[in-house]
Short mmCIF file of C-alpha atoms in Angstrom, two decimals:
data_model
loop_
_atom_site.label_atom_id
_atom_site.label_comp_id
_atom_site.label_asym_id
_atom_site.label_seq_id
_atom_site.Cartn_x
_atom_site.Cartn_y
_atom_site.Cartn_z
CA MET A 25 11.54 15.42 22.69
CA ALA A 26 15.39 15.52 20.90
CA SER A 27 17.45 17.77 22.54
CA ALA A 28 18.94 20.51 20.39
CA ASP A 29 22.40 19.32 20.80
CA SER A 30 20.91 16.18 18.76
CA GLU A 31 19.29 18.30 16.14
CA ASN A 32 22.02 20.31 15.71
CA ARG A 33 24.89 16.76 15.14
CA PRO A 34 25.41 15.97 11.64
CA GLY A 35 23.37 13.24 10.17
CA ALA A 36 20.92 13.18 13.34
CA GLN A 37 17.99 14.69 10.71
CA GLU A 38 15.39 11.97 10.54
CA ALA A 39 15.45 9.70 7.54
CA ILE A 40 12.27 10.46 6.46
CA PRO A 41 9.58 13.87 7.59
CA GLN A 42 7.68 13.68 10.31
CA ALA A 43 4.22 13.66 8.84
CA VAL A 44 4.35 11.16 5.53
CA LYS A 45 2.55 10.16 2.75
CA ILE A 46 1.65 6.29 1.87
CA ILE A 47 0.23 5.01 -1.07
CA VAL A 48 -2.48 1.47 -0.41
CA ALA A 49 -2.44 -0.10 -4.23
CA GLY A 50 -3.06 -3.32 -5.56
CA GLY A 51 -6.30 -5.02 -8.14
CA PHE A 52 -9.76 -4.83 -7.57
CA GLY A 53 -10.94 -6.26 -4.30
CA ALA A 54 -7.51 -6.94 -2.79
CA GLY A 55 -8.38 -5.09 0.59
CA LYS A 56 -7.18 -1.54 -0.15
CA THR A 57 -10.66 -0.36 1.85
CA THR A 58 -10.08 -2.66 4.12
CA LEU A 59 -6.33 -1.99 5.46
CA VAL A 60 -7.38 1.82 5.63
CA GLY A 61 -10.00 1.23 7.87
CA ALA A 62 -7.79 -1.49 9.84
CA VAL A 63 -5.28 0.43 10.66
CA SER A 64 -6.43 4.28 10.68
CA GLU A 65 -6.77 6.19 13.87
CA ILE A 66 -9.14 8.17 12.72
CA THR A 67 -12.31 7.57 10.77
CA PRO A 68 -11.55 7.53 7.46
CA LEU A 69 -12.57 8.58 4.80
CA SER A 70 -13.89 6.33 2.10
CA THR A 71 -15.20 6.82 -1.55
CA GLU A 72 -16.70 3.36 -1.51
CA GLU A 73 -20.06 3.31 -3.49
CA VAL A 74 -22.20 0.72 -4.30
CA MET A 75 -21.58 -1.16 -7.62
CA THR A 76 -23.92 -0.01 -10.42
CA GLU A 77 -24.95 -1.58 -13.35
CA ALA A 78 -22.65 0.77 -15.35
CA GLY A 79 -19.41 -1.47 -13.29
CA TYR A 80 -20.84 -4.73 -14.81
CA GLY A 81 -18.93 -5.86 -17.84
CA VAL A 82 -16.29 -3.20 -17.29
CA ASP A 83 -15.11 -4.45 -13.90
CA ASP A 84 -13.53 -7.88 -13.25
CA LEU A 85 -15.60 -9.07 -10.69
CA SER A 86 -13.37 -12.97 -11.30
CA GLY A 87 -13.01 -14.58 -7.97
CA VAL A 88 -14.75 -11.18 -6.34
CA GLU A 89 -18.29 -12.11 -7.46
CA SER A 90 -19.42 -11.11 -3.99
CA LYS A 91 -18.44 -8.07 -4.06
CA SER A 92 -21.16 -5.17 -3.47
CA THR A 93 -18.76 -1.18 -3.04
CA THR A 94 -16.45 -0.16 -5.35
CA THR A 95 -13.42 2.44 -4.00
CA VAL A 96 -14.73 5.75 -7.18
CA ALA A 97 -11.93 8.07 -5.63
CA LEU A 98 -9.95 7.28 -2.45
CA ASP A 99 -9.08 5.83 0.66
CA PHE A 100 -7.68 8.14 2.99
CA GLY A 101 -6.54 7.26 7.06
CA ARG A 102 -3.41 8.65 9.42
CA ILE A 103 -1.77 6.12 11.84
CA THR A 104 1.22 7.45 14.28
CA ILE A 105 3.94 4.56 14.14
CA ASN A 106 5.81 6.75 17.35
CA GLN A 107 6.34 10.13 18.56
CA ASP A 108 8.19 11.23 15.22
CA ILE A 109 6.39 9.28 11.97
CA VAL A 110 2.88 9.72 11.47
CA LEU A 111 1.59 8.00 7.74
CA TYR A 112 -0.77 9.46 6.28
CA LEU A 113 -2.50 6.73 4.51
CA PHE A 114 -4.23 7.29 0.22
CA GLY A 115 -6.02 4.11 -1.08
CA THR A 116 -6.00 3.67 -4.63
CA PRO A 117 -9.32 2.91 -6.49
CA GLY A 118 -8.57 -0.49 -7.99
CA GLN A 119 -10.16 -1.10 -11.56
CA ASP A 120 -8.33 -0.31 -14.80
CA ARG A 121 -11.16 3.21 -15.17
CA PHE A 122 -9.73 4.62 -12.53
CA TRP A 123 -5.81 4.43 -13.09
CA PHE A 124 -5.63 7.86 -15.09
CA MET A 125 -5.96 8.68 -10.93
CA TRP A 126 -2.56 7.19 -9.24
CA ASP A 127 -0.37 9.73 -10.61
CA GLU A 128 -1.95 12.16 -8.65
CA LEU A 129 -2.28 10.53 -5.67
CA ALA A 130 0.72 9.02 -5.96
CA GLU A 131 2.75 12.43 -6.15
CA GLY A 132 4.87 13.27 -3.27
CA ALA A 133 4.64 9.34 -1.73
CA LEU A 134 7.52 7.73 0.58
CA GLY A 135 6.45 4.71 -0.42
CA ALA A 136 3.71 2.29 -0.76
CA VAL A 137 1.94 -0.80 -0.08
CA VAL A 138 1.25 -3.20 -3.05
CA LEU A 139 -1.78 -5.30 -1.49
CA ALA A 140 -1.35 -8.59 -3.69
CA ASP A 141 -4.68 -11.27 -3.48
CA THR A 142 -2.88 -14.86 -5.05
CA ARG A 143 -6.76 -15.77 -5.84
CA ARG A 144 -6.15 -12.98 -8.60
CA LEU A 145 -2.73 -12.09 -8.41
CA ASP A 146 -2.28 -10.41 -12.19
CA THR A 147 -4.31 -7.26 -11.06
CA CYS A 148 -1.19 -6.10 -9.04
CA PHE A 149 0.71 -6.54 -11.90
CA HIS A 150 0.09 -2.46 -12.82
CA ALA A 151 0.37 -1.59 -9.40
CA VAL A 152 4.15 -3.25 -9.29
CA ASP A 153 5.09 -1.82 -12.62
CA PHE A 154 3.66 1.23 -11.99
CA PHE A 155 6.14 2.06 -8.83
CA GLU A 156 9.01 0.57 -10.09
CA ARG A 157 8.84 2.33 -13.45
CA ARG A 158 8.53 5.74 -10.79
CA GLN A 159 11.17 4.68 -8.71
CA VAL A 160 8.97 4.16 -5.08
CA PRO A 161 10.52 2.55 -2.74
CA PHE A 162 7.22 -0.24 -1.90
CA VAL A 163 6.13 -3.86 -0.20
CA VAL A 164 3.63 -6.20 -1.45
CA ALA A 165 1.73 -7.67 1.34
CA VAL A 166 -0.08 -10.54 -0.04
CA ASN A 167 -3.49 -10.10 1.68
CA ARG A 168 -5.22 -13.42 3.47
CA PHE A 169 -8.59 -14.31 2.31
CA ASP A 170 -10.37 -17.81 3.91
CA GLY A 171 -10.20 -20.52 0.97
CA ALA A 172 -7.16 -19.01 -1.10
CA THR A 173 -4.23 -20.99 -1.63
CA PRO A 174 -1.40 -20.51 0.82
CA TYR A 175 1.44 -19.88 -1.57
CA LYS A 176 5.03 -18.95 0.31
CA THR A 177 6.63 -15.48 0.02
CA GLU A 178 8.82 -16.97 -2.81
CA GLU A 179 6.57 -17.88 -4.46
CA VAL A 180 4.67 -14.57 -5.41
CA ARG A 181 7.79 -12.57 -6.12
CA GLU A 182 8.77 -15.04 -8.32
CA ALA A 183 4.71 -15.14 -10.40
CA LEU A 184 5.19 -10.69 -9.80
CA ASP A 185 8.56 -11.03 -10.77
CA ILE A 186 9.61 -8.58 -8.47
CA SER A 187 13.71 -8.21 -6.79
CA ALA A 188 14.77 -9.78 -4.03
CA HIS A 189 15.56 -6.31 -2.33
CA VAL A 190 11.20 -5.84 -2.10
CA PRO A 191 9.71 -7.32 0.47
CA VAL A 192 7.08 -9.34 0.91
CA LEU A 193 5.21 -10.23 3.64
CA MET A 194 1.48 -12.04 4.74
CA ALA A 195 -0.62 -9.81 6.18
CA ASP A 196 -4.13 -10.23 7.29
CA ALA A 197 -5.73 -6.72 6.13
CA ARG A 198 -8.66 -6.96 8.63
CA GLU A 199 -6.46 -7.02 11.56
CA ARG A 200 -4.87 -4.02 12.95
CA ALA A 201 -1.67 -5.37 14.37
CA SER A 202 -1.38 -7.14 10.69
CA ALA A 203 -2.19 -4.26 8.82
CA LYS A 204 0.16 -2.35 11.43
CA GLU A 205 3.12 -4.37 10.52
CA VAL A 206 2.67 -3.89 7.04
CA LEU A 207 3.42 0.07 7.43
CA VAL A 208 6.60 -0.47 9.71
CA ARG A 209 8.26 -2.70 7.15
CA LEU A 210 7.18 -0.78 4.13
CA VAL A 211 9.00 2.46 6.74
CA THR A 212 11.85 0.40 8.06
CA HIS A 213 12.62 -0.25 3.99
CA VAL A 214 12.40 3.14 2.86
CA ILE A 215 15.06 4.07 5.32
CA ASP A 216 17.76 1.03 4.82
CA GLY A 217 16.52 2.78 0.91
CA ARG A 218 18.49 5.53 1.58
CA ARG A 219 21.15 4.50 4.78
CA PRO A 220 24.11 5.09 1.14
CA ALA A 221 23.12 8.28 0.51
CA LEU A 222 23.07 9.58 4.12
CA SER A 223 26.59 8.13 4.92
CA GLY A 224 27.54 9.12 2.06
#
């Protein structure tokens, strides 16, 4: 626990608040629900539903033909990074027909993780554009899928046309350690981006 002196010292305030909201976004089937479930220290709230005939012909299943469930509202989880930082994770639905929900989900978010599936890289363009337009800090996590072409991070950066300051990293949404590393990298990215303002 920080002492009263350290709390009152100029510049000693945390760069980010103790409890922060993080968005996990990306295309349909990119692994958002999997990542939230893998890393959450509580039983995650999930609105995964079995896909119905109404979704066929509407949702693009190219490359994820075996997918039988879909997020229809959001996924929610929590992870404690350290004694000072607790992240509350909100996973967005990936289908085009649910994009209208993103503005409300992103309200008050400190940053975002954009999950990319290299088999269907175009499906995360909307997420990248969404956070760039709203100036929400984000990282791109390339989710490793069995059988997917192992592109390098710089190839993904070029394909998505994102700036050099946006971190691009490889991840496995099924593995807790890998998912946690993505979140730690996002928090670090946010803090690094705030340092000039804090020191000014």
